[in-house]
Amino acid sequence: RKSYQTFSCFENFVESDCIGSPTYSQDHGAIKHLALLLENALRAANHPQTTLGGGLFIVGFSKGVVVLNQILHELCSCVEQDKAPEVEVARLVWLDGGHNGGKGTSVTDRNIVQNFARLGIKVSIRVTPYQYKDSRRPWIHEEERIFYKLLNEFEVDVEHSVHFEDEEPSIEAHFRIIHTLESNTWD
């Protein structure tokens, strides 16, 4: 939903306040919701399968990274409970993540990242100066730095890149980063 005609809220995936700032948990149902969306999409397309083969690439753009963070929390819960997730994920892509909530743009909890690492899911983090150089929201850069450090520490296969680094931060560059997905080097 949209709040105040400005703030995107992804409550189907993550608990949010009135402006969409997330509160993460290990049992909100984001993975279940994603599985049901995929089932319905396959059914609507008259696809012969009821599940997708292979792993999914899930991209969170801008504030949409809060959905990825919630999925990460729930995947951690799957590891702790020794159960398979309802969807097979091959790669999660954080694409110039940011939001107005003051925290929670990137996952900084060691336990969450350590458990996530056990799943062997690949990660991409792509940023622009629009988010990571925003002096009004310094937590974005700090959290992203910690997240990337933890992923490396726990030996997650992670790709990290800064795009348009020599340009002034701009909303245009923020949206232009979407085009970096067209020519990726993923396996």
Short mmCIF file of N, CA and C in Angstrom, two decimals:
data_model
loop_
_atom_site.label_atom_id
_atom_site.label_comp_id
_atom_site.label_asym_id
_atom_site.label_seq_id
_atom_site.Cartn_x
_atom_site.Cartn_y
_atom_site.Cartn_z
N ARG A 1 0.84 -1.18 0.00
CA ARG A 1 0.00 0.00 0.00
C ARG A 1 0.88 1.23 0.00
N LYS A 2 0.29 2.36 -0.31
CA LYS A 2 0.95 3.66 -0.26
C LYS A 2 0.37 4.42 0.91
N SER A 3 1.24 5.01 1.71
CA SER A 3 0.80 5.80 2.85
C SER A 3 1.10 7.27 2.58
N TYR A 4 0.15 8.12 2.85
CA TYR A 4 0.29 9.56 2.61
C TYR A 4 0.68 9.86 1.18
N GLN A 5 0.27 9.04 0.25
CA GLN A 5 0.58 9.16 -1.18
C GLN A 5 2.07 9.25 -1.45
N THR A 6 2.90 8.76 -0.54
CA THR A 6 4.35 8.88 -0.67
C THR A 6 5.09 7.60 -0.30
N PHE A 7 4.76 7.01 0.84
CA PHE A 7 5.55 5.93 1.41
C PHE A 7 5.00 4.56 1.02
N SER A 8 5.85 3.75 0.41
CA SER A 8 5.48 2.37 0.07
C SER A 8 5.54 1.52 1.32
N CYS A 9 4.52 0.70 1.50
CA CYS A 9 4.45 -0.20 2.65
C CYS A 9 4.24 -1.62 2.12
N PHE A 10 5.08 -2.55 2.54
CA PHE A 10 5.06 -3.91 2.03
C PHE A 10 4.58 -4.86 3.12
N GLU A 11 3.43 -4.57 3.69
CA GLU A 11 2.94 -5.31 4.86
C GLU A 11 2.62 -6.77 4.58
N ASN A 12 2.40 -7.14 3.32
CA ASN A 12 2.20 -8.55 3.00
C ASN A 12 3.46 -9.34 3.28
N PHE A 13 4.60 -8.66 3.27
CA PHE A 13 5.89 -9.32 3.45
C PHE A 13 6.56 -9.02 4.79
N VAL A 14 6.39 -7.81 5.31
CA VAL A 14 7.11 -7.41 6.52
C VAL A 14 6.24 -6.46 7.33
N GLU A 15 6.23 -6.65 8.64
CA GLU A 15 5.49 -5.75 9.51
C GLU A 15 6.04 -4.33 9.34
N SER A 16 5.14 -3.36 9.19
CA SER A 16 5.55 -1.98 8.92
C SER A 16 4.71 -1.01 9.73
N ASP A 17 5.29 0.16 9.99
CA ASP A 17 4.52 1.20 10.65
C ASP A 17 3.76 2.01 9.59
N CYS A 18 3.21 3.14 9.98
CA CYS A 18 2.36 3.91 9.07
C CYS A 18 3.10 4.49 7.88
N ILE A 19 4.43 4.57 7.93
CA ILE A 19 5.19 5.07 6.77
C ILE A 19 6.05 3.96 6.15
N GLY A 20 5.77 2.72 6.52
CA GLY A 20 6.44 1.60 5.88
C GLY A 20 7.78 1.23 6.46
N SER A 21 8.15 1.80 7.60
CA SER A 21 9.41 1.40 8.24
C SER A 21 9.23 -0.01 8.80
N PRO A 22 10.19 -0.89 8.54
CA PRO A 22 10.01 -2.31 8.87
C PRO A 22 10.32 -2.66 10.32
N THR A 23 9.65 -3.71 10.78
CA THR A 23 10.01 -4.41 12.01
C THR A 23 10.14 -5.87 11.61
N TYR A 24 11.36 -6.37 11.62
CA TYR A 24 11.63 -7.71 11.13
C TYR A 24 11.33 -8.76 12.21
N SER A 25 10.93 -9.94 11.74
CA SER A 25 10.69 -11.07 12.63
C SER A 25 11.04 -12.34 11.86
N GLN A 26 11.05 -13.45 12.56
CA GLN A 26 11.36 -14.71 11.89
C GLN A 26 10.11 -15.45 11.44
N ASP A 27 8.94 -14.85 11.62
CA ASP A 27 7.72 -15.59 11.31
C ASP A 27 6.58 -14.73 10.76
N HIS A 28 6.90 -13.69 10.02
CA HIS A 28 5.83 -12.84 9.47
C HIS A 28 5.08 -13.51 8.32
N GLY A 29 5.75 -14.41 7.60
CA GLY A 29 5.09 -15.11 6.49
C GLY A 29 5.49 -14.62 5.12
N ALA A 30 6.60 -13.91 5.00
CA ALA A 30 7.03 -13.40 3.70
C ALA A 30 7.31 -14.53 2.71
N ILE A 31 7.99 -15.58 3.18
CA ILE A 31 8.31 -16.70 2.29
C ILE A 31 7.04 -17.41 1.86
N LYS A 32 6.13 -17.63 2.77
CA LYS A 32 4.85 -18.26 2.44
C LYS A 32 4.08 -17.41 1.43
N HIS A 33 4.05 -16.09 1.66
CA HIS A 33 3.36 -15.18 0.75
C HIS A 33 4.00 -15.24 -0.64
N LEU A 34 5.32 -15.26 -0.70
CA LEU A 34 6.02 -15.35 -1.98
C LEU A 34 5.69 -16.67 -2.68
N ALA A 35 5.69 -17.77 -1.94
CA ALA A 35 5.36 -19.08 -2.52
C ALA A 35 3.95 -19.07 -3.11
N LEU A 36 3.01 -18.49 -2.40
CA LEU A 36 1.63 -18.43 -2.91
C LEU A 36 1.51 -17.54 -4.14
N LEU A 37 2.24 -16.42 -4.15
CA LEU A 37 2.24 -15.56 -5.34
C LEU A 37 2.77 -16.31 -6.56
N LEU A 38 3.85 -17.05 -6.36
CA LEU A 38 4.42 -17.82 -7.47
C LEU A 38 3.47 -18.90 -7.95
N GLU A 39 2.84 -19.62 -7.02
CA GLU A 39 1.86 -20.64 -7.40
C GLU A 39 0.72 -20.04 -8.21
N ASN A 40 0.19 -18.91 -7.75
CA ASN A 40 -0.91 -18.26 -8.45
C ASN A 40 -0.48 -17.75 -9.83
N ALA A 41 0.74 -17.24 -9.93
CA ALA A 41 1.23 -16.76 -11.22
C ALA A 41 1.36 -17.92 -12.21
N LEU A 42 1.88 -19.05 -11.75
CA LEU A 42 1.99 -20.22 -12.62
C LEU A 42 0.62 -20.72 -13.04
N ARG A 43 -0.30 -20.74 -12.11
CA ARG A 43 -1.67 -21.18 -12.42
C ARG A 43 -2.32 -20.23 -13.42
N ALA A 44 -2.16 -18.93 -13.21
CA ALA A 44 -2.77 -17.94 -14.11
C ALA A 44 -2.17 -18.02 -15.52
N ALA A 45 -0.92 -18.42 -15.61
CA ALA A 45 -0.26 -18.56 -16.91
C ALA A 45 -0.50 -19.93 -17.54
N ASN A 46 -1.35 -20.73 -16.89
CA ASN A 46 -1.61 -22.11 -17.35
C ASN A 46 -0.31 -22.89 -17.52
N HIS A 47 0.61 -22.66 -16.62
CA HIS A 47 1.90 -23.36 -16.64
C HIS A 47 1.69 -24.78 -16.14
N PRO A 48 2.31 -25.77 -16.80
CA PRO A 48 2.08 -27.18 -16.39
C PRO A 48 2.65 -27.52 -15.01
N GLN A 49 3.63 -26.77 -14.55
CA GLN A 49 4.19 -27.03 -13.23
C GLN A 49 3.45 -26.22 -12.18
N THR A 50 3.47 -26.69 -10.96
CA THR A 50 2.89 -25.90 -9.88
C THR A 50 3.97 -25.23 -9.05
N THR A 51 5.22 -25.58 -9.31
CA THR A 51 6.35 -24.90 -8.66
C THR A 51 7.41 -24.60 -9.70
N LEU A 52 8.22 -23.63 -9.41
CA LEU A 52 9.31 -23.28 -10.32
C LEU A 52 10.50 -24.17 -10.04
N GLY A 53 11.08 -24.70 -11.11
CA GLY A 53 12.30 -25.49 -10.96
C GLY A 53 13.49 -24.56 -10.82
N GLY A 54 14.55 -25.05 -10.22
CA GLY A 54 15.73 -24.20 -10.04
C GLY A 54 15.48 -23.14 -9.00
N GLY A 55 16.45 -22.29 -8.82
CA GLY A 55 16.33 -21.27 -7.79
C GLY A 55 15.90 -19.93 -8.32
N LEU A 56 15.26 -19.19 -7.48
CA LEU A 56 14.79 -17.85 -7.82
C LEU A 56 15.88 -16.81 -7.62
N PHE A 57 15.86 -15.79 -8.45
CA PHE A 57 16.64 -14.58 -8.23
C PHE A 57 15.61 -13.56 -7.75
N ILE A 58 15.79 -13.06 -6.56
CA ILE A 58 14.83 -12.10 -6.01
C ILE A 58 15.55 -10.77 -5.85
N VAL A 59 14.98 -9.73 -6.47
CA VAL A 59 15.59 -8.41 -6.46
C VAL A 59 14.73 -7.47 -5.60
N GLY A 60 15.40 -6.78 -4.69
CA GLY A 60 14.76 -5.73 -3.92
C GLY A 60 15.37 -4.42 -4.33
N PHE A 61 14.57 -3.52 -4.86
CA PHE A 61 15.06 -2.21 -5.32
C PHE A 61 14.61 -1.13 -4.36
N SER A 62 15.52 -0.26 -3.96
CA SER A 62 15.24 0.88 -3.11
C SER A 62 14.62 0.42 -1.79
N LYS A 63 13.43 0.88 -1.47
CA LYS A 63 12.80 0.46 -0.22
C LYS A 63 12.38 -1.01 -0.26
N GLY A 64 12.30 -1.57 -1.44
CA GLY A 64 11.94 -2.98 -1.59
C GLY A 64 12.93 -3.93 -0.94
N VAL A 65 14.12 -3.43 -0.57
CA VAL A 65 15.07 -4.31 0.12
C VAL A 65 14.55 -4.75 1.48
N VAL A 66 13.57 -4.03 2.03
CA VAL A 66 13.03 -4.47 3.33
C VAL A 66 12.37 -5.84 3.19
N VAL A 67 11.84 -6.14 2.02
CA VAL A 67 11.26 -7.47 1.78
C VAL A 67 12.37 -8.52 1.80
N LEU A 68 13.51 -8.22 1.15
CA LEU A 68 14.63 -9.16 1.16
C LEU A 68 15.13 -9.39 2.59
N ASN A 69 15.20 -8.32 3.37
CA ASN A 69 15.66 -8.45 4.75
C ASN A 69 14.72 -9.35 5.56
N GLN A 70 13.42 -9.21 5.33
CA GLN A 70 12.46 -10.06 6.03
C GLN A 70 12.63 -11.51 5.59
N ILE A 71 12.81 -11.73 4.30
CA ILE A 71 13.04 -13.09 3.79
C ILE A 71 14.30 -13.66 4.43
N LEU A 72 15.34 -12.86 4.56
CA LEU A 72 16.58 -13.30 5.20
C LEU A 72 16.32 -13.75 6.63
N HIS A 73 15.53 -12.97 7.38
CA HIS A 73 15.19 -13.34 8.75
C HIS A 73 14.43 -14.69 8.78
N GLU A 74 13.52 -14.87 7.86
CA GLU A 74 12.73 -16.11 7.83
C GLU A 74 13.58 -17.29 7.37
N LEU A 75 14.52 -17.06 6.45
CA LEU A 75 15.43 -18.12 6.05
C LEU A 75 16.29 -18.56 7.22
N CYS A 76 16.70 -17.60 8.04
CA CYS A 76 17.46 -17.91 9.25
C CYS A 76 16.65 -18.82 10.15
N SER A 77 15.37 -18.54 10.28
CA SER A 77 14.49 -19.37 11.10
C SER A 77 14.41 -20.79 10.54
N CYS A 78 14.38 -20.92 9.21
CA CYS A 78 14.37 -22.25 8.60
C CYS A 78 15.62 -23.03 8.98
N VAL A 79 16.76 -22.37 8.96
CA VAL A 79 18.01 -23.03 9.34
C VAL A 79 17.95 -23.47 10.80
N GLU A 80 17.51 -22.56 11.66
CA GLU A 80 17.43 -22.88 13.09
C GLU A 80 16.50 -24.04 13.39
N GLN A 81 15.42 -24.16 12.59
CA GLN A 81 14.45 -25.24 12.79
C GLN A 81 14.75 -26.46 11.92
N ASP A 82 15.85 -26.39 11.16
CA ASP A 82 16.27 -27.48 10.29
C ASP A 82 15.16 -27.91 9.33
N LYS A 83 14.54 -26.91 8.71
CA LYS A 83 13.50 -27.22 7.71
C LYS A 83 13.80 -26.47 6.42
N ALA A 84 13.34 -27.02 5.32
CA ALA A 84 13.58 -26.42 4.02
C ALA A 84 12.63 -25.24 3.81
N PRO A 85 13.13 -24.15 3.21
CA PRO A 85 12.24 -23.03 2.88
C PRO A 85 11.21 -23.45 1.83
N GLU A 86 10.09 -22.75 1.79
CA GLU A 86 9.01 -23.08 0.85
C GLU A 86 9.34 -22.70 -0.59
N VAL A 87 10.35 -21.88 -0.79
CA VAL A 87 10.81 -21.53 -2.13
C VAL A 87 12.32 -21.73 -2.19
N GLU A 88 12.80 -22.15 -3.36
CA GLU A 88 14.23 -22.33 -3.55
C GLU A 88 14.81 -21.04 -4.12
N VAL A 89 15.69 -20.42 -3.36
CA VAL A 89 16.28 -19.15 -3.75
C VAL A 89 17.73 -19.37 -4.14
N ALA A 90 18.11 -18.87 -5.32
CA ALA A 90 19.50 -18.99 -5.78
C ALA A 90 20.30 -17.73 -5.47
N ARG A 91 19.65 -16.57 -5.59
CA ARG A 91 20.36 -15.29 -5.39
C ARG A 91 19.37 -14.24 -4.89
N LEU A 92 19.86 -13.43 -3.96
CA LEU A 92 19.14 -12.25 -3.49
C LEU A 92 19.93 -11.02 -3.91
N VAL A 93 19.24 -10.03 -4.48
CA VAL A 93 19.91 -8.85 -5.00
C VAL A 93 19.38 -7.60 -4.28
N TRP A 94 20.27 -6.95 -3.54
CA TRP A 94 19.96 -5.67 -2.90
C TRP A 94 20.38 -4.60 -3.89
N LEU A 95 19.40 -3.90 -4.45
CA LEU A 95 19.65 -2.92 -5.51
C LEU A 95 19.37 -1.51 -4.99
N ASP A 96 20.43 -0.83 -4.61
CA ASP A 96 20.39 0.55 -4.10
C ASP A 96 19.34 0.72 -3.02
N GLY A 97 19.49 -0.10 -1.99
CA GLY A 97 18.53 -0.12 -0.90
C GLY A 97 18.57 1.12 -0.01
N GLY A 98 17.40 1.50 0.45
CA GLY A 98 17.28 2.61 1.39
C GLY A 98 15.83 2.86 1.74
N HIS A 99 15.61 3.43 2.90
CA HIS A 99 14.28 3.87 3.30
C HIS A 99 14.41 4.92 4.38
N ASN A 100 13.32 5.50 4.77
CA ASN A 100 13.30 6.64 5.68
C ASN A 100 13.21 6.29 7.15
N GLY A 101 13.27 5.02 7.50
CA GLY A 101 12.96 4.60 8.86
C GLY A 101 14.02 4.73 9.92
N GLY A 102 15.24 5.06 9.58
CA GLY A 102 16.26 5.24 10.59
C GLY A 102 17.09 4.01 10.89
N LYS A 103 16.65 2.84 10.45
CA LYS A 103 17.43 1.61 10.59
C LYS A 103 16.75 0.51 9.79
N GLY A 104 17.50 -0.58 9.59
CA GLY A 104 16.90 -1.74 8.94
C GLY A 104 16.98 -1.75 7.43
N THR A 105 17.89 -0.96 6.85
CA THR A 105 18.06 -1.02 5.40
C THR A 105 18.84 -2.26 5.01
N SER A 106 19.78 -2.65 5.84
CA SER A 106 20.56 -3.87 5.64
C SER A 106 20.55 -4.68 6.93
N VAL A 107 20.77 -5.96 6.80
CA VAL A 107 20.80 -6.84 7.97
C VAL A 107 22.17 -6.74 8.63
N THR A 108 22.19 -6.45 9.93
CA THR A 108 23.45 -6.30 10.64
C THR A 108 23.57 -7.28 11.82
N ASP A 109 22.63 -8.18 11.95
CA ASP A 109 22.66 -9.16 13.03
C ASP A 109 23.54 -10.34 12.63
N ARG A 110 24.63 -10.57 13.37
CA ARG A 110 25.58 -11.64 13.07
C ARG A 110 24.91 -13.01 12.98
N ASN A 111 24.03 -13.30 13.92
CA ASN A 111 23.37 -14.61 13.95
C ASN A 111 22.53 -14.84 12.69
N ILE A 112 21.80 -13.82 12.28
CA ILE A 112 20.97 -13.93 11.07
C ILE A 112 21.86 -14.22 9.86
N VAL A 113 22.92 -13.45 9.69
CA VAL A 113 23.80 -13.63 8.52
C VAL A 113 24.52 -14.97 8.59
N GLN A 114 24.97 -15.37 9.77
CA GLN A 114 25.66 -16.64 9.92
C GLN A 114 24.76 -17.82 9.54
N ASN A 115 23.52 -17.81 10.00
CA ASN A 115 22.59 -18.88 9.64
C ASN A 115 22.23 -18.82 8.15
N PHE A 116 22.05 -17.64 7.63
CA PHE A 116 21.77 -17.48 6.20
C PHE A 116 22.90 -18.07 5.36
N ALA A 117 24.14 -17.87 5.80
CA ALA A 117 25.30 -18.35 5.04
C ALA A 117 25.25 -19.86 4.85
N ARG A 118 24.65 -20.57 5.76
CA ARG A 118 24.58 -22.04 5.67
C ARG A 118 23.74 -22.52 4.49
N LEU A 119 22.91 -21.64 3.94
CA LEU A 119 22.02 -22.03 2.84
C LEU A 119 22.70 -21.99 1.48
N GLY A 120 23.84 -21.33 1.36
CA GLY A 120 24.55 -21.28 0.08
C GLY A 120 23.90 -20.39 -0.96
N ILE A 121 23.05 -19.47 -0.53
CA ILE A 121 22.39 -18.54 -1.45
C ILE A 121 23.37 -17.42 -1.80
N LYS A 122 23.47 -17.11 -3.08
CA LYS A 122 24.37 -16.04 -3.52
C LYS A 122 23.71 -14.69 -3.29
N VAL A 123 24.55 -13.67 -3.15
CA VAL A 123 24.07 -12.32 -2.85
C VAL A 123 24.74 -11.32 -3.77
N SER A 124 23.98 -10.33 -4.20
CA SER A 124 24.51 -9.18 -4.91
C SER A 124 24.06 -7.92 -4.18
N ILE A 125 24.99 -7.01 -4.03
CA ILE A 125 24.68 -5.70 -3.45
C ILE A 125 25.18 -4.67 -4.45
N ARG A 126 24.28 -3.87 -4.96
CA ARG A 126 24.64 -2.82 -5.91
C ARG A 126 24.10 -1.50 -5.38
N VAL A 127 24.99 -0.52 -5.30
CA VAL A 127 24.61 0.76 -4.71
C VAL A 127 25.01 1.92 -5.60
N THR A 128 24.40 3.07 -5.34
CA THR A 128 24.77 4.33 -5.99
C THR A 128 24.97 5.38 -4.90
N PRO A 129 25.61 6.48 -5.24
CA PRO A 129 25.76 7.56 -4.26
C PRO A 129 24.43 8.11 -3.74
N TYR A 130 23.36 7.92 -4.50
CA TYR A 130 22.05 8.43 -4.06
C TYR A 130 21.70 7.90 -2.68
N GLN A 131 21.96 6.63 -2.43
CA GLN A 131 21.65 6.05 -1.12
C GLN A 131 22.84 6.12 -0.18
N TYR A 132 24.00 5.62 -0.61
CA TYR A 132 25.08 5.45 0.36
C TYR A 132 25.80 6.76 0.71
N LYS A 133 25.58 7.84 -0.03
CA LYS A 133 26.17 9.13 0.33
C LYS A 133 25.14 10.12 0.85
N ASP A 134 23.97 9.65 1.21
CA ASP A 134 22.91 10.55 1.70
C ASP A 134 23.22 10.97 3.14
N SER A 135 23.63 12.22 3.31
CA SER A 135 24.01 12.71 4.65
C SER A 135 22.82 12.78 5.60
N ARG A 136 21.61 12.80 5.09
CA ARG A 136 20.41 12.82 5.95
C ARG A 136 20.08 11.43 6.48
N ARG A 137 20.63 10.39 5.84
CA ARG A 137 20.36 9.00 6.24
C ARG A 137 21.68 8.22 6.29
N PRO A 138 22.58 8.59 7.21
CA PRO A 138 23.90 7.94 7.24
C PRO A 138 23.86 6.47 7.60
N TRP A 139 22.79 6.00 8.22
CA TRP A 139 22.71 4.59 8.59
C TRP A 139 22.71 3.68 7.36
N ILE A 140 22.26 4.19 6.22
CA ILE A 140 22.19 3.36 5.02
C ILE A 140 23.58 2.85 4.67
N HIS A 141 24.55 3.74 4.59
CA HIS A 141 25.91 3.35 4.24
C HIS A 141 26.54 2.49 5.34
N GLU A 142 26.33 2.86 6.58
CA GLU A 142 26.92 2.12 7.69
C GLU A 142 26.37 0.69 7.76
N GLU A 143 25.07 0.54 7.65
CA GLU A 143 24.47 -0.80 7.68
C GLU A 143 24.91 -1.64 6.49
N GLU A 144 24.97 -1.04 5.32
CA GLU A 144 25.39 -1.78 4.12
C GLU A 144 26.82 -2.26 4.29
N ARG A 145 27.68 -1.43 4.87
CA ARG A 145 29.08 -1.79 5.11
C ARG A 145 29.17 -2.98 6.06
N ILE A 146 28.39 -2.96 7.14
CA ILE A 146 28.38 -4.05 8.11
C ILE A 146 27.84 -5.34 7.47
N PHE A 147 26.76 -5.22 6.73
CA PHE A 147 26.16 -6.37 6.06
C PHE A 147 27.16 -7.04 5.13
N TYR A 148 27.83 -6.24 4.30
CA TYR A 148 28.81 -6.77 3.36
C TYR A 148 29.97 -7.44 4.11
N LYS A 149 30.41 -6.83 5.19
CA LYS A 149 31.51 -7.39 6.00
C LYS A 149 31.09 -8.74 6.58
N LEU A 150 29.87 -8.83 7.11
CA LEU A 150 29.39 -10.10 7.68
C LEU A 150 29.25 -11.18 6.61
N LEU A 151 28.73 -10.81 5.45
CA LEU A 151 28.61 -11.79 4.36
C LEU A 151 29.97 -12.36 4.01
N ASN A 152 30.97 -11.50 3.92
CA ASN A 152 32.33 -11.98 3.64
C ASN A 152 32.87 -12.83 4.77
N GLU A 153 32.65 -12.40 5.99
CA GLU A 153 33.14 -13.15 7.15
C GLU A 153 32.61 -14.58 7.17
N PHE A 154 31.34 -14.74 6.80
CA PHE A 154 30.73 -16.07 6.81
C PHE A 154 30.77 -16.74 5.44
N GLU A 155 31.63 -16.23 4.56
CA GLU A 155 31.96 -16.82 3.27
C GLU A 155 30.76 -17.02 2.35
N VAL A 156 29.86 -16.06 2.36
CA VAL A 156 28.76 -16.04 1.40
C VAL A 156 29.33 -15.60 0.06
N ASP A 157 28.88 -16.20 -1.01
CA ASP A 157 29.28 -15.79 -2.37
C ASP A 157 28.57 -14.46 -2.64
N VAL A 158 29.31 -13.36 -2.50
CA VAL A 158 28.70 -12.03 -2.61
C VAL A 158 29.41 -11.20 -3.66
N GLU A 159 28.61 -10.55 -4.47
CA GLU A 159 29.08 -9.58 -5.46
C GLU A 159 28.68 -8.21 -4.92
N HIS A 160 29.63 -7.29 -4.87
CA HIS A 160 29.35 -5.94 -4.37
C HIS A 160 29.88 -4.93 -5.38
N SER A 161 29.07 -3.96 -5.75
CA SER A 161 29.54 -2.95 -6.69
C SER A 161 28.88 -1.61 -6.43
N VAL A 162 29.67 -0.56 -6.69
CA VAL A 162 29.18 0.81 -6.60
C VAL A 162 29.06 1.32 -8.03
N HIS A 163 27.90 1.81 -8.37
CA HIS A 163 27.65 2.31 -9.72
C HIS A 163 27.54 3.83 -9.70
N PHE A 164 28.02 4.45 -10.76
CA PHE A 164 27.93 5.90 -10.94
C PHE A 164 28.63 6.65 -9.81
N GLU A 165 29.72 6.06 -9.33
CA GLU A 165 30.45 6.59 -8.18
C GLU A 165 31.00 7.99 -8.43
N ASP A 166 31.36 8.31 -9.68
CA ASP A 166 31.94 9.61 -9.99
C ASP A 166 30.89 10.68 -10.26
N GLU A 167 29.62 10.31 -10.15
CA GLU A 167 28.53 11.27 -10.38
C GLU A 167 28.00 11.80 -9.06
N GLU A 168 27.39 12.94 -9.13
CA GLU A 168 26.70 13.48 -7.95
C GLU A 168 25.50 12.58 -7.65
N PRO A 169 25.17 12.40 -6.38
CA PRO A 169 23.98 11.61 -6.05
C PRO A 169 22.75 12.19 -6.75
N SER A 170 21.98 11.31 -7.39
CA SER A 170 20.77 11.79 -8.08
C SER A 170 19.73 10.68 -8.14
N ILE A 171 18.49 11.08 -8.18
CA ILE A 171 17.39 10.13 -8.32
C ILE A 171 17.47 9.43 -9.68
N GLU A 172 18.00 10.11 -10.69
CA GLU A 172 18.15 9.51 -12.01
C GLU A 172 19.10 8.31 -11.95
N ALA A 173 20.25 8.49 -11.28
CA ALA A 173 21.20 7.38 -11.15
C ALA A 173 20.60 6.26 -10.32
N HIS A 174 19.83 6.64 -9.31
CA HIS A 174 19.16 5.65 -8.47
C HIS A 174 18.29 4.72 -9.32
N PHE A 175 17.54 5.27 -10.25
CA PHE A 175 16.70 4.44 -11.11
C PHE A 175 17.50 3.80 -12.25
N ARG A 176 18.57 4.45 -12.68
CA ARG A 176 19.40 3.90 -13.74
C ARG A 176 20.08 2.60 -13.33
N ILE A 177 20.27 2.39 -12.03
CA ILE A 177 20.93 1.16 -11.58
C ILE A 177 20.13 -0.09 -11.96
N ILE A 178 18.84 0.08 -12.17
CA ILE A 178 18.02 -1.06 -12.59
C ILE A 178 18.56 -1.66 -13.88
N HIS A 179 19.08 -0.82 -14.76
CA HIS A 179 19.61 -1.31 -16.04
C HIS A 179 20.87 -2.16 -15.88
N THR A 180 21.52 -2.10 -14.72
CA THR A 180 22.70 -2.95 -14.51
C THR A 180 22.30 -4.42 -14.44
N LEU A 181 21.03 -4.70 -14.23
CA LEU A 181 20.57 -6.08 -14.19
C LEU A 181 20.53 -6.70 -15.58
N GLU A 182 20.49 -5.86 -16.62
CA GLU A 182 20.42 -6.38 -18.00
C GLU A 182 21.69 -7.09 -18.42
N SER A 183 22.83 -6.62 -17.95
CA SER A 183 24.10 -7.21 -18.34
C SER A 183 24.84 -7.67 -17.09
N ASN A 184 24.36 -8.77 -16.52
CA ASN A 184 24.99 -9.27 -15.30
C ASN A 184 26.00 -10.35 -15.66
N THR A 185 26.79 -10.71 -14.67
CA THR A 185 27.80 -11.74 -14.86
C THR A 185 27.50 -12.95 -13.98
N TRP A 186 26.25 -13.15 -13.62
CA TRP A 186 25.88 -14.25 -12.74
C TRP A 186 25.89 -15.55 -13.51
N ASP A 187 26.13 -16.62 -12.74
CA ASP A 187 26.09 -17.94 -13.40
C ASP A 187 24.68 -18.41 -13.50
#
